[in-house]
mmCIF file of C-alpha atoms in Angstrom:
data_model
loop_
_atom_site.group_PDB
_atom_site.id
_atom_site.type_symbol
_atom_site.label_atom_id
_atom_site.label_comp_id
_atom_site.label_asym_id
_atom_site.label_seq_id
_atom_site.Cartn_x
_atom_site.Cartn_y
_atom_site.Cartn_z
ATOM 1 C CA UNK A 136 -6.672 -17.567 63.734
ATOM 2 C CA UNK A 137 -6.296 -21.352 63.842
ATOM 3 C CA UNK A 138 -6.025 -23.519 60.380
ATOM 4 C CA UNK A 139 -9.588 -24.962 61.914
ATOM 5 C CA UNK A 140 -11.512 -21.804 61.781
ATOM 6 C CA UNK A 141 -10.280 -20.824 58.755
ATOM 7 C CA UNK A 142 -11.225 -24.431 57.432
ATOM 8 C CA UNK A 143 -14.480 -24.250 58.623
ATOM 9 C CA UNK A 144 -15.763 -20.697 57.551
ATOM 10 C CA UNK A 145 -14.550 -21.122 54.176
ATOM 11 C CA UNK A 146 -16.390 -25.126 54.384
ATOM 12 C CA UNK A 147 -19.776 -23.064 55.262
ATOM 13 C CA UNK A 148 -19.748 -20.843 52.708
ATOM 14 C CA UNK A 149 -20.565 -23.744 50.558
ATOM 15 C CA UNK A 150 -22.906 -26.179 53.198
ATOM 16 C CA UNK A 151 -25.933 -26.406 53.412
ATOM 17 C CA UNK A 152 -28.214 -24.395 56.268
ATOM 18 C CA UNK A 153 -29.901 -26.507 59.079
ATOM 19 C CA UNK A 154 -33.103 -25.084 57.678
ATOM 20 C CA UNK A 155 -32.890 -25.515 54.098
ATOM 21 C CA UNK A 156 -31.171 -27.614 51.612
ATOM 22 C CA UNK A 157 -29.959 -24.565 49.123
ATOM 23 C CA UNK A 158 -26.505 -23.946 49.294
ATOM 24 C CA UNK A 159 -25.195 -20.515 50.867
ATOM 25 C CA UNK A 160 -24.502 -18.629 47.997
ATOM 26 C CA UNK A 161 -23.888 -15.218 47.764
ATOM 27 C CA UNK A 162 -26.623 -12.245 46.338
ATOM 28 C CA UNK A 163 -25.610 -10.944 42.561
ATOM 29 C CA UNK A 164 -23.653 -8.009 42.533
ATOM 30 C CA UNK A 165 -25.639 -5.080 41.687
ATOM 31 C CA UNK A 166 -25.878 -3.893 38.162
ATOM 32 C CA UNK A 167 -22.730 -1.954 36.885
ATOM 33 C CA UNK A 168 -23.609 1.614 35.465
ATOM 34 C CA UNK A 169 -22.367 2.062 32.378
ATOM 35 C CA UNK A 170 -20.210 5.550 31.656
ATOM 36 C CA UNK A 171 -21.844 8.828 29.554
ATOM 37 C CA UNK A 172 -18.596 7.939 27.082
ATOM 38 C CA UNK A 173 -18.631 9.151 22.881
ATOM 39 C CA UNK A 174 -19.380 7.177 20.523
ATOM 40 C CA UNK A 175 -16.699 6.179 17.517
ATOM 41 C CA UNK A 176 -19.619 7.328 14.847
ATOM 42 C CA UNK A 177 -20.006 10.577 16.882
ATOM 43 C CA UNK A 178 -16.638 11.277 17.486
ATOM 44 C CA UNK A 179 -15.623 10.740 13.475
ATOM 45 C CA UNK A 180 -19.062 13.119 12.582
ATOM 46 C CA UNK A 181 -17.589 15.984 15.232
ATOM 47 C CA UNK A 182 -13.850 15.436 13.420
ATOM 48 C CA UNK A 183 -14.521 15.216 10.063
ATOM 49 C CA UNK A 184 -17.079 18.287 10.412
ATOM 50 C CA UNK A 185 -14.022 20.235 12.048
ATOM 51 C CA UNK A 186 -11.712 18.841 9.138
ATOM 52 C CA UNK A 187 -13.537 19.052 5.841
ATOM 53 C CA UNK A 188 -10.219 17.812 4.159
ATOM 54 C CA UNK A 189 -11.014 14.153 5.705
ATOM 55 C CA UNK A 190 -14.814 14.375 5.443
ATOM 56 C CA UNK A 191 -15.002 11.896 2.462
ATOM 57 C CA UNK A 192 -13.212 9.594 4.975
ATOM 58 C CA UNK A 193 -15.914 9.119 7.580
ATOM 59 C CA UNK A 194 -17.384 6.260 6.645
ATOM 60 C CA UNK A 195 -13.979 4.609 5.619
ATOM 61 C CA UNK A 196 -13.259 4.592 9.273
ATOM 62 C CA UNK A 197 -16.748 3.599 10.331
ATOM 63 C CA UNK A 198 -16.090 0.378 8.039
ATOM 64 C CA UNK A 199 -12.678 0.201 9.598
ATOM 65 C CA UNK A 200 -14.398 -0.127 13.005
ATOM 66 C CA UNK A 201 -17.060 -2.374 12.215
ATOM 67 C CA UNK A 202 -14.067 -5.154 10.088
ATOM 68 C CA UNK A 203 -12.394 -4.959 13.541
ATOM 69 C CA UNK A 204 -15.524 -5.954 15.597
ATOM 70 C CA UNK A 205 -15.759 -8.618 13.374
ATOM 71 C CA UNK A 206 -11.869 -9.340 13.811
ATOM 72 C CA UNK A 207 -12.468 -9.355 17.200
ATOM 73 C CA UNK A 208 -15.178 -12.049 17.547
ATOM 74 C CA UNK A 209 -13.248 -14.215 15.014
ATOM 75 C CA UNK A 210 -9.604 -14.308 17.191
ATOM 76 C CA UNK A 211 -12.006 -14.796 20.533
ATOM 77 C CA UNK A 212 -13.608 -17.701 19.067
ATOM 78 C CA UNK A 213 -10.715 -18.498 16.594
ATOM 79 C CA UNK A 214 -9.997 -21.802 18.659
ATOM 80 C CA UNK A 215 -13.580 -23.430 18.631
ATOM 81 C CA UNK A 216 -13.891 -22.020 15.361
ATOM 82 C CA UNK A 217 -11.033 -24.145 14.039
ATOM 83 C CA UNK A 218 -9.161 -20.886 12.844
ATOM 84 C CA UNK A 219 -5.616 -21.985 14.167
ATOM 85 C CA UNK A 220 -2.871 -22.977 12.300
ATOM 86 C CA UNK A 221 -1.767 -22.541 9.064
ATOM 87 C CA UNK A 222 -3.754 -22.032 6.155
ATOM 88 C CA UNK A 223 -4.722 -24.972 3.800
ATOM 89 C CA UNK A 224 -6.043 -25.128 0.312
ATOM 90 C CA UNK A 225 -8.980 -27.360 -0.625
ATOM 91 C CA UNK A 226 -7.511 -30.417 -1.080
ATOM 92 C CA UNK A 227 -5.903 -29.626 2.455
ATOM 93 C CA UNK A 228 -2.298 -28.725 1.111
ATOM 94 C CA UNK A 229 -0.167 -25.821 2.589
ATOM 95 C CA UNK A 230 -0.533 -22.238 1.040
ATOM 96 C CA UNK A 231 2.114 -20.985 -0.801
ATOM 97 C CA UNK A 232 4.203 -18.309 1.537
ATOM 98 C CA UNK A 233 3.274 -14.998 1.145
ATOM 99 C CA UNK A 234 5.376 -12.379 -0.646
ATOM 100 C CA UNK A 235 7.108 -11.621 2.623
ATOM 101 C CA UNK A 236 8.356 -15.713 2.771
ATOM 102 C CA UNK A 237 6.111 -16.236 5.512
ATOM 103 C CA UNK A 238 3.682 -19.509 5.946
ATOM 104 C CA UNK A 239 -0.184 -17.787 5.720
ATOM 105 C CA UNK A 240 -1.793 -18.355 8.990
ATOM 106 C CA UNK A 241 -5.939 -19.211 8.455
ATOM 107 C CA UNK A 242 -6.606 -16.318 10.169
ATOM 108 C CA UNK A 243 -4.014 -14.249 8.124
ATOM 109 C CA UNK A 244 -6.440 -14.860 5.075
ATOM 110 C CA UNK A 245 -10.015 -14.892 6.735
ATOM 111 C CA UNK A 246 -8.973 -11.195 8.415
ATOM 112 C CA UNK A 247 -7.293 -9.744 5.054
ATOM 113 C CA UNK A 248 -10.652 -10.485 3.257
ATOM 114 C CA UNK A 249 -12.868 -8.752 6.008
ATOM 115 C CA UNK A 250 -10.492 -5.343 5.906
ATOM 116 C CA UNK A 251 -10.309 -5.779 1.461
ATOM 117 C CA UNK A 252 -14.328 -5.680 1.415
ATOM 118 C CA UNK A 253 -14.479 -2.860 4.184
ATOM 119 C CA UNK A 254 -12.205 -0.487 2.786
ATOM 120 C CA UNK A 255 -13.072 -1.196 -0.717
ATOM 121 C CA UNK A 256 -17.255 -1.961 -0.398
ATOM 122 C CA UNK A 257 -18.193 0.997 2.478
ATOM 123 C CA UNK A 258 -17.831 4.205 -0.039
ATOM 124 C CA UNK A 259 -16.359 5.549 -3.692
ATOM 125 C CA UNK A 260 -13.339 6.875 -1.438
ATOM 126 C CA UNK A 261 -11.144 4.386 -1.778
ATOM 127 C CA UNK A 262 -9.331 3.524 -4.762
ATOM 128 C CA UNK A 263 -7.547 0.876 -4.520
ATOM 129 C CA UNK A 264 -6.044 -0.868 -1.689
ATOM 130 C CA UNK A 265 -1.997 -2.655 -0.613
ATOM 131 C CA UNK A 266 -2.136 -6.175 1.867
ATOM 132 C CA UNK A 267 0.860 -6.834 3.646
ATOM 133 C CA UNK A 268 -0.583 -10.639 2.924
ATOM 134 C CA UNK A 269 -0.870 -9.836 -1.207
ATOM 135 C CA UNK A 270 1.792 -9.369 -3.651
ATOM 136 C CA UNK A 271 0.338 -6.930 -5.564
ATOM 137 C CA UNK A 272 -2.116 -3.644 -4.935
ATOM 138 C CA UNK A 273 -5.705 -4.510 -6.135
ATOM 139 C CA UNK A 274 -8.078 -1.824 -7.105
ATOM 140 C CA UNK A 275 -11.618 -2.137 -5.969
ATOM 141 C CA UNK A 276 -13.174 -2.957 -9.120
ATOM 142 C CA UNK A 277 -11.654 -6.016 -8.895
ATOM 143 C CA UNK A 278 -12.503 -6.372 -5.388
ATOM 144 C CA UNK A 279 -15.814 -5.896 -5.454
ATOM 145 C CA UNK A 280 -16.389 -6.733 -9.219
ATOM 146 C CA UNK A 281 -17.714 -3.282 -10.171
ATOM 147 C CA UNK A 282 -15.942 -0.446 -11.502
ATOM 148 C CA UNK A 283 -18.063 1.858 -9.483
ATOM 149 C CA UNK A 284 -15.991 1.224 -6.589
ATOM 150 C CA UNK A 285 -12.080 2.815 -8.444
ATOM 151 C CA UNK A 286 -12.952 6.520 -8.583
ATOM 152 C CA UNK A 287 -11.975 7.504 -5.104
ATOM 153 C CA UNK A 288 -9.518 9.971 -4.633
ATOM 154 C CA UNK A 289 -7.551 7.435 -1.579
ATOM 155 C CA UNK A 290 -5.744 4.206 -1.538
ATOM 156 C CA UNK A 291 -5.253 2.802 1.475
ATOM 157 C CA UNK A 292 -2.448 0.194 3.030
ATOM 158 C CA UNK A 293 -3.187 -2.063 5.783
ATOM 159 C CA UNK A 294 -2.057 -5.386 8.029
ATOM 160 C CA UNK A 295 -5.120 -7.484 8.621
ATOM 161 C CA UNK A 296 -3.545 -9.691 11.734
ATOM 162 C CA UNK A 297 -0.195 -8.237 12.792
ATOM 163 C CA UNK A 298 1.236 -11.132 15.129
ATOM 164 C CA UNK A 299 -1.209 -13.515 13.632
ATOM 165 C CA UNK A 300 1.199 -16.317 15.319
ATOM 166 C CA UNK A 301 0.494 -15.198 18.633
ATOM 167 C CA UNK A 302 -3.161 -16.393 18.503
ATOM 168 C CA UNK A 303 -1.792 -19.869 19.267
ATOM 169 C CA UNK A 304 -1.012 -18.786 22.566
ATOM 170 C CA UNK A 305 -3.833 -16.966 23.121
ATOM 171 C CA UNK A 306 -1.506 -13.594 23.115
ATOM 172 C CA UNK A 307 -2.355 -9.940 21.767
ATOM 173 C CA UNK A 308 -2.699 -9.602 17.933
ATOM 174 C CA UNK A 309 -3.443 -6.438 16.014
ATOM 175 C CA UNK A 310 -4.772 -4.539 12.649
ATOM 176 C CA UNK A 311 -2.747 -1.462 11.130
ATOM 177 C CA UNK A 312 -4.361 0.763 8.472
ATOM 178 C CA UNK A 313 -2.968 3.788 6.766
ATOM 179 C CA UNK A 314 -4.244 6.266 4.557
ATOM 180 C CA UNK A 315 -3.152 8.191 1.355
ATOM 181 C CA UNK A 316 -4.533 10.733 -1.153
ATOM 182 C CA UNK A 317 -3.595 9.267 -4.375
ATOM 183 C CA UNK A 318 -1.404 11.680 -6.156
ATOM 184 C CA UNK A 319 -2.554 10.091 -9.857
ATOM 185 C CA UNK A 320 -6.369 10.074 -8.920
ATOM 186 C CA UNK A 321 -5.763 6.081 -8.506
ATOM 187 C CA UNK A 322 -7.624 4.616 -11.780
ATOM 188 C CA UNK A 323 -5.565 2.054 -11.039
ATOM 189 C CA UNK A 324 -3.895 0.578 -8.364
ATOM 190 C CA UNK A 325 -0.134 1.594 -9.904
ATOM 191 C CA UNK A 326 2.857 0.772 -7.426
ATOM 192 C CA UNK A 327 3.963 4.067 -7.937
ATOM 193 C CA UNK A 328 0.230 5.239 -6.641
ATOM 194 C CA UNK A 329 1.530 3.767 -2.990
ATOM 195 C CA UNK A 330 5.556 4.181 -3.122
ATOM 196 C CA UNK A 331 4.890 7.900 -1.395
ATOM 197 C CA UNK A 332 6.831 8.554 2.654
ATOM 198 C CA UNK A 333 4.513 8.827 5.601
ATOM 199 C CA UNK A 334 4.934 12.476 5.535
ATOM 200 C CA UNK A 335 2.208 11.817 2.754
ATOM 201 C CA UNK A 336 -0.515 9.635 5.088
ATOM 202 C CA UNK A 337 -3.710 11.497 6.193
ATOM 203 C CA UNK A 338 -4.777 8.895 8.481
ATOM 204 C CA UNK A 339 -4.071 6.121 10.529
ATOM 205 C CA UNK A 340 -5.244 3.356 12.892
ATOM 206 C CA UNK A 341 -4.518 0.614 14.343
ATOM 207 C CA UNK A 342 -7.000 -2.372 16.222
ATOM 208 C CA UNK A 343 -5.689 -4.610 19.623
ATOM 209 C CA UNK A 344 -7.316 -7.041 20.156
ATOM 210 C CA UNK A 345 -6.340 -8.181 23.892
ATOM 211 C CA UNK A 346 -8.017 -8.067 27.411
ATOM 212 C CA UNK A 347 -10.594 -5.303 25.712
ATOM 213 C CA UNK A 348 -10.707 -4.475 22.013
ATOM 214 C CA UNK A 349 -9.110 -0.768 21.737
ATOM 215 C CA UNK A 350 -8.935 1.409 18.024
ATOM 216 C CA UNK A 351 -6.454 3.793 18.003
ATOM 217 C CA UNK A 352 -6.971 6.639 15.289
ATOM 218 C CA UNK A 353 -5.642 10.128 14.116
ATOM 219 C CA UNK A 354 -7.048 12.095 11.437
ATOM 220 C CA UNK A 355 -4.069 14.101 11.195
ATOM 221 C CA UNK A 356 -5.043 16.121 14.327
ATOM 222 C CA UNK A 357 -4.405 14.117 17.491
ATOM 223 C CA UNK A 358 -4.812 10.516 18.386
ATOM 224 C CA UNK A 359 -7.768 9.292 19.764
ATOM 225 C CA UNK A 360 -8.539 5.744 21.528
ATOM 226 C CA UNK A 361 -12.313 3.731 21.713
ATOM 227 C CA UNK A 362 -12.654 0.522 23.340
ATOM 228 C CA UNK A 363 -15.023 -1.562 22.318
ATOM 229 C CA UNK A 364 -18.328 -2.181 24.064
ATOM 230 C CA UNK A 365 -18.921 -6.215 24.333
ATOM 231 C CA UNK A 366 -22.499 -4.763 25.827
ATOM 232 C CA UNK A 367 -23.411 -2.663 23.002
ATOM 233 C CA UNK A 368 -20.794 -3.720 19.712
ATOM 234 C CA UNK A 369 -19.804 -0.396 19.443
ATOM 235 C CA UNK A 370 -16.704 1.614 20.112
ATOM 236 C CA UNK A 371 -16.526 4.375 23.421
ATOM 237 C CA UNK A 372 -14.269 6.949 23.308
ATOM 238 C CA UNK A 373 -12.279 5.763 26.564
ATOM 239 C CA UNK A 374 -9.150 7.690 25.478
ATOM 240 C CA UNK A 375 -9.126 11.813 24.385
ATOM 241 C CA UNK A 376 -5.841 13.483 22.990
ATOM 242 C CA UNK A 377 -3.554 10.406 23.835
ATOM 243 C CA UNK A 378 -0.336 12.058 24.818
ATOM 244 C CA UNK A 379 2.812 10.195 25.105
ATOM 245 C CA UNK A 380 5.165 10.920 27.487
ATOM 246 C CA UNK A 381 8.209 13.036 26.612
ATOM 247 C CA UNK A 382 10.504 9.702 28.202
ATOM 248 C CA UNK A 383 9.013 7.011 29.805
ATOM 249 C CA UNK A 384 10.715 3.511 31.715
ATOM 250 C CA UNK A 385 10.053 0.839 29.347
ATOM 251 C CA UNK A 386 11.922 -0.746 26.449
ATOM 252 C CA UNK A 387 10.443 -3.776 24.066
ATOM 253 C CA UNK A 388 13.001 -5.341 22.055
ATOM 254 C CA UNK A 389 13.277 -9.057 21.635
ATOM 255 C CA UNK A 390 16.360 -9.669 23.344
ATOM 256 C CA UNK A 391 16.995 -12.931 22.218
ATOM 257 C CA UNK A 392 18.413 -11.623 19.246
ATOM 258 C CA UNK A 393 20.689 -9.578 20.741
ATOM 259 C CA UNK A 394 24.146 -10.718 19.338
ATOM 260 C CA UNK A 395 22.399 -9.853 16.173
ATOM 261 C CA UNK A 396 22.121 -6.852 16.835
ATOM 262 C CA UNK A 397 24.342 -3.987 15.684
ATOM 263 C CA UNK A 398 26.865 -2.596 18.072
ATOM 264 C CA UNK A 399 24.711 0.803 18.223
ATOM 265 C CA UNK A 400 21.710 -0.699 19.577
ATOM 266 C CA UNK A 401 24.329 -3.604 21.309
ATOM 267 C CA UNK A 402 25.326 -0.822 23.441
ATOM 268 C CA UNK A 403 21.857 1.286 23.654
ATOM 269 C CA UNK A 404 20.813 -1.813 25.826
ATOM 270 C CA UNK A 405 23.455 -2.222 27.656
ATOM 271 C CA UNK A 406 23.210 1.445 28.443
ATOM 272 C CA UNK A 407 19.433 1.528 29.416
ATOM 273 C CA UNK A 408 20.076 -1.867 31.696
ATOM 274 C CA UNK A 409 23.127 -0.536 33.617
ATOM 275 C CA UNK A 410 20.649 2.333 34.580
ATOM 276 C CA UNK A 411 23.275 5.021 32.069
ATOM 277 C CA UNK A 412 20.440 6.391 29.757
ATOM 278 C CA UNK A 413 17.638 8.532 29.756
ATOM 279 C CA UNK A 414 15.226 5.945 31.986
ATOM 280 C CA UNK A 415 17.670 5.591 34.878
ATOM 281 C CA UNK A 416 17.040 3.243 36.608
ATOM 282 C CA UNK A 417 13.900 2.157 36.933
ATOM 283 C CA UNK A 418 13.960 0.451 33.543
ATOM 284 C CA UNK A 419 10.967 -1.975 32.550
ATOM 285 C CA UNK A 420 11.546 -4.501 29.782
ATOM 286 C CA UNK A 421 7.883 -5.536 28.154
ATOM 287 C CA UNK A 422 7.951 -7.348 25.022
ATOM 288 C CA UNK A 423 4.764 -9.199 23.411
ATOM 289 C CA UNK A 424 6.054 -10.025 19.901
ATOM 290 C CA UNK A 425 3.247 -8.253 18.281
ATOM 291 C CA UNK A 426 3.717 -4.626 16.962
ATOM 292 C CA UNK A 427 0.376 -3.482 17.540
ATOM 293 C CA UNK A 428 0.321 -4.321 21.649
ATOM 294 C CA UNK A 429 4.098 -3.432 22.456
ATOM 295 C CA UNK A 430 3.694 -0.092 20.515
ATOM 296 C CA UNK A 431 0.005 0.247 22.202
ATOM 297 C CA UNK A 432 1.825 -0.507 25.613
ATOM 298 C CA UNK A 433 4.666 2.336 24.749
ATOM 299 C CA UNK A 434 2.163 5.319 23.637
ATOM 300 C CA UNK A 435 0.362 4.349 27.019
ATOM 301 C CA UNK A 436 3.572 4.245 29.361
ATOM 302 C CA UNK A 437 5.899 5.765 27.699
ATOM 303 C CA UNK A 438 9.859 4.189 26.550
ATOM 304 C CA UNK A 439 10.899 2.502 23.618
ATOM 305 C CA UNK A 440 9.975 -0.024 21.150
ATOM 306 C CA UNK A 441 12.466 -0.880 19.084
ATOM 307 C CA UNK A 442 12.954 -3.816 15.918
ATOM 308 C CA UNK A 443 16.108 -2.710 14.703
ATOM 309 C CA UNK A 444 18.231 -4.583 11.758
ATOM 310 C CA UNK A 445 20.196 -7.519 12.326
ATOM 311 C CA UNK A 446 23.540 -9.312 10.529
ATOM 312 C CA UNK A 447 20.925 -11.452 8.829
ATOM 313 C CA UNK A 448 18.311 -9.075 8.312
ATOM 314 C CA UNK A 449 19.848 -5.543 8.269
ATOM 315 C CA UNK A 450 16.951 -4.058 7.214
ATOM 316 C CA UNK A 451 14.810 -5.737 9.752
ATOM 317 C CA UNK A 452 11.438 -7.226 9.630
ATOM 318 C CA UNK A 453 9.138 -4.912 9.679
ATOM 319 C CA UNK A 454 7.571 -3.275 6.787
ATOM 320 C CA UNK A 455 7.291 0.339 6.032
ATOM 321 C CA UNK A 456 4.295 0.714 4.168
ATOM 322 C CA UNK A 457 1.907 -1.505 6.467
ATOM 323 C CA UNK A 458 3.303 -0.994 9.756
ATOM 324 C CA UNK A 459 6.029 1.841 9.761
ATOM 325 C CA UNK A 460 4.197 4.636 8.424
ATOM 326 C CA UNK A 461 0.766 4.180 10.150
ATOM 327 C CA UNK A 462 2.055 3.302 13.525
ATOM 328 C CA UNK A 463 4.839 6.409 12.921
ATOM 329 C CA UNK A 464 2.028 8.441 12.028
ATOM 330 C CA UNK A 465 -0.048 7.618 15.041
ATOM 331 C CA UNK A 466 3.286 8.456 17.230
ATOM 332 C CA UNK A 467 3.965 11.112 16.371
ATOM 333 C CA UNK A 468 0.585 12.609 16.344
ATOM 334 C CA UNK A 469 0.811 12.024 19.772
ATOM 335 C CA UNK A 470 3.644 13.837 20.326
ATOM 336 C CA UNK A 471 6.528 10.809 20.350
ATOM 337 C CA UNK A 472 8.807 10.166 17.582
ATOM 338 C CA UNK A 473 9.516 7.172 14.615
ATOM 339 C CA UNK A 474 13.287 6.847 13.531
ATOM 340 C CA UNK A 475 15.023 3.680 11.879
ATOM 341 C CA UNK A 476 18.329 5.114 14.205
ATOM 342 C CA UNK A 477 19.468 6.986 10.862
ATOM 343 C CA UNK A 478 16.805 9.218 9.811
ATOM 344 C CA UNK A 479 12.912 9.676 10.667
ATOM 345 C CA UNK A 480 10.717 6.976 9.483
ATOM 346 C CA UNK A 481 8.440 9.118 7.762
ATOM 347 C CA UNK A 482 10.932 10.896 5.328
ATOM 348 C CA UNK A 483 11.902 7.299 4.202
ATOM 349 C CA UNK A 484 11.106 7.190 0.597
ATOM 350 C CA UNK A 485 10.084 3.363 -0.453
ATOM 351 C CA UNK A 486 11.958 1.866 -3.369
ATOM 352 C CA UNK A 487 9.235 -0.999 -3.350
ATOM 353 C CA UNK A 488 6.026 -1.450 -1.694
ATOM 354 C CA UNK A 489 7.316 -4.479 0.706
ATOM 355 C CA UNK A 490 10.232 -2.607 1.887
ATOM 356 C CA UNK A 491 11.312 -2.945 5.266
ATOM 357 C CA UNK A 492 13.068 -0.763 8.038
ATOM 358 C CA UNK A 493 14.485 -1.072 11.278
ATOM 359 C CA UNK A 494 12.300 0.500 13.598
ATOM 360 C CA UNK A 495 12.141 2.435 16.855
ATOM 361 C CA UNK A 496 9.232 3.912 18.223
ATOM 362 C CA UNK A 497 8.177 6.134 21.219
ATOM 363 C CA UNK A 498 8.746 8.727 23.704
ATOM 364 C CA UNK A 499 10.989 11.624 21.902
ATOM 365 C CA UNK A 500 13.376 11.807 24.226
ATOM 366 C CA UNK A 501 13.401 7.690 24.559
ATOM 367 C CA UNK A 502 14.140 7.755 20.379
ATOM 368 C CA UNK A 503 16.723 10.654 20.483
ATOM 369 C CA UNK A 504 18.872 8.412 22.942
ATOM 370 C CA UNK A 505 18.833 5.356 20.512
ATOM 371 C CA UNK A 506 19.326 7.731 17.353
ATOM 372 C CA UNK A 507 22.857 9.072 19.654
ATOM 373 C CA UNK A 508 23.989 5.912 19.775
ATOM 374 C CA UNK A 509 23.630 4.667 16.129
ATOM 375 C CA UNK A 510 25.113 8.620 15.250
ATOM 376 C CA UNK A 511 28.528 7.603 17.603
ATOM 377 C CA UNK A 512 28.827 4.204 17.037
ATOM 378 C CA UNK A 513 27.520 3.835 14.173
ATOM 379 C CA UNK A 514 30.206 5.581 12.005
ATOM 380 C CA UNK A 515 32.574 3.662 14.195
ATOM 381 C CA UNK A 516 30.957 0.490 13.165
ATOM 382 C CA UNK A 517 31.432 1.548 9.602
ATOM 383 C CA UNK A 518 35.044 2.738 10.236
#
């Protein structure tokens, strides 16, 4: 086929007909049918019906869902919104760094008071509630200014905008939530009321916000996954009994930190990219910089997602309350595994509520490999 016919067919499909002066354009698609799929609201009813210990949480989740809806139109339209950057007071000065020493993005404060009035304003279940972006638990009385609302028999932990920096770039960000029964009934928001291990959470979920919007929840019996409907607002149960693979080919660390890193997980990766470990050699690496889509990309493919401790940060960056226990939670539910290389994630017992842990996430067999390597080398690191 010459470079003139090809010229000239793609040249008519945008000419003009002898007989008429309307361009040749092409007839609508037909309409798309839209899929028989669950509803979030029906699938919590079935679930919490089934599991009469998490009934009171139904409409804690159904809150949950709706803050991320509204989470999601706010990073789509964050740009023309003017919802970049960093956060500003009034008078247009910086805000003070959070308690974790990081600058508050606007969107770090706009999305941590959407999830503070959902968990706190939806039912009596909650009693009081733990930011990643606060110092300090709050109860919600003083949330919501009425002391009906600090009864519940639940606090609950949450990030509102994990990888809130990515929304420069227009990359995947993410919401974490996590569940506990209060051990004290919760009349106040005590720190010893949220300093319980994971093995203590009865619920989890996390929001990405990406190409589609996708909540990912267990209720301690399974993981479930609901996209969200841009037709309808509501979420679809696109993804029953989420299963993670036993191992799978990918690993997301952020290499660029690698002489950093200890020699255990120095020579994990070394392993895994010589083709030596457990993936072989058809090893993958993926890595976002948000927790919510690399760990959302593992429990779909399979592999490893790993933020271990560095010489500057041995203890990582990651927090356990917020992010290690909820996504460890969800993991495992789905039949994958949560260590910090030393000892499960979930037996870790948190000296303060901003504690952080290395963490690796994933496929069993995927976790088991990295936890190997820290058992060998890491006594003769310490040696």
């Amino acid at each position: 086929r010459s470079k003139t016919t090809a010229a000239t067919t793609t040249t008519a499909l945008y000419s003009t007909s002898s007989n008429s002066s309307t361009p040749n354009i092409a007839p609508k698609p037909k309409q798309l049918k839209k899929k028989n799929l669950r509803t979030f609201a029906r699938h919590l009813e079935v679930e919490c019906w089934k599991q009469p210990k998490v009934r009171d949480l139904e409409r804690v989740f159904l809150a949950v869902s709706d803050a991320c809806r509204q989470i999601s139109r706010i990073v789509a339209r964050a740009k023309t919104d003017d919802l970049y950057g960093v956060a500003t007071n009034a008078d247009g000065s910086q805000l003070d760094e959070n308690v974790q020493g990081e600058v508050q993005q606007k969107l770090d404060v706009v999305c941590n008071e959407i999830m503070l009035r959902a968990l706190c304003g939806c039912s009596s279940s909650i009693a009081a509630v733990a930011s990643e972006e606060e110092d300090e638990p709050r109860t919600c009385c003083d949330i919501m200014g009425d002391s009906a609302f600090s009864v519940g028999e639940y606090v609950a932990v949450f990030d509102p905008i994990d990888g809130s920096k990515n929304i420069d770039s227009s990359l995947p960000v993410g919401t974490i939530v996590g569940i506990y029964k209060a051990e004290d009934g919760a009349a106040q928001a005590s720190l010893e009321t949220f300093k319980q291990n994971g093995n203590n959470m009865v619920a989890a979920a996390y929001c990405l916000y990406s190409a589609t919007t996708v909540l990912v929840v267990t209720l301690g019996s399974g993981v479930d996954g609901f996209t969200l409907d841009p037709d309808r607002g509501v979420f679809l149960q696109t993804h029953p009994d989420i299963r993670i693979p036993d191992k799978g080919p990918i690993y997301s660390f952020n290499e660029a930190n690698f002489h950093e890193f200890t020699e255990p997980v120095q020579r994990y990766l070394d392993s895994t990219k010589a083709g030596n470990g457990v993936i072989g050699k058809g090893c993958n690496a993926r890595y976002v910089g948000a927790l919510v889509a690399d760990v959302h990309n593992i429990l779909t493919n399979g592999g490893v997602y790993g933020y271990p401790g560095t010489i500057s940060n041995p203890n990582g960056k990651l927090r356990l309350l917020y992010e290690g226990c909820p996504m460890s939670v969800i993991i495992e539910q789905a039949g994958g595994a949560g260590s910090t290389g030393t000892q499960r994630i979930l037996d870790v017992n948190p000296d303060e509520i901003h504690q952080r842990v290395p963490m690796f996430l994933g496929s069993s067999e995927n976790v088991y490999e990295v936890d190997q390597f820290h058992r060998y080398y890491g006594d003769a690191e310490a040696n």
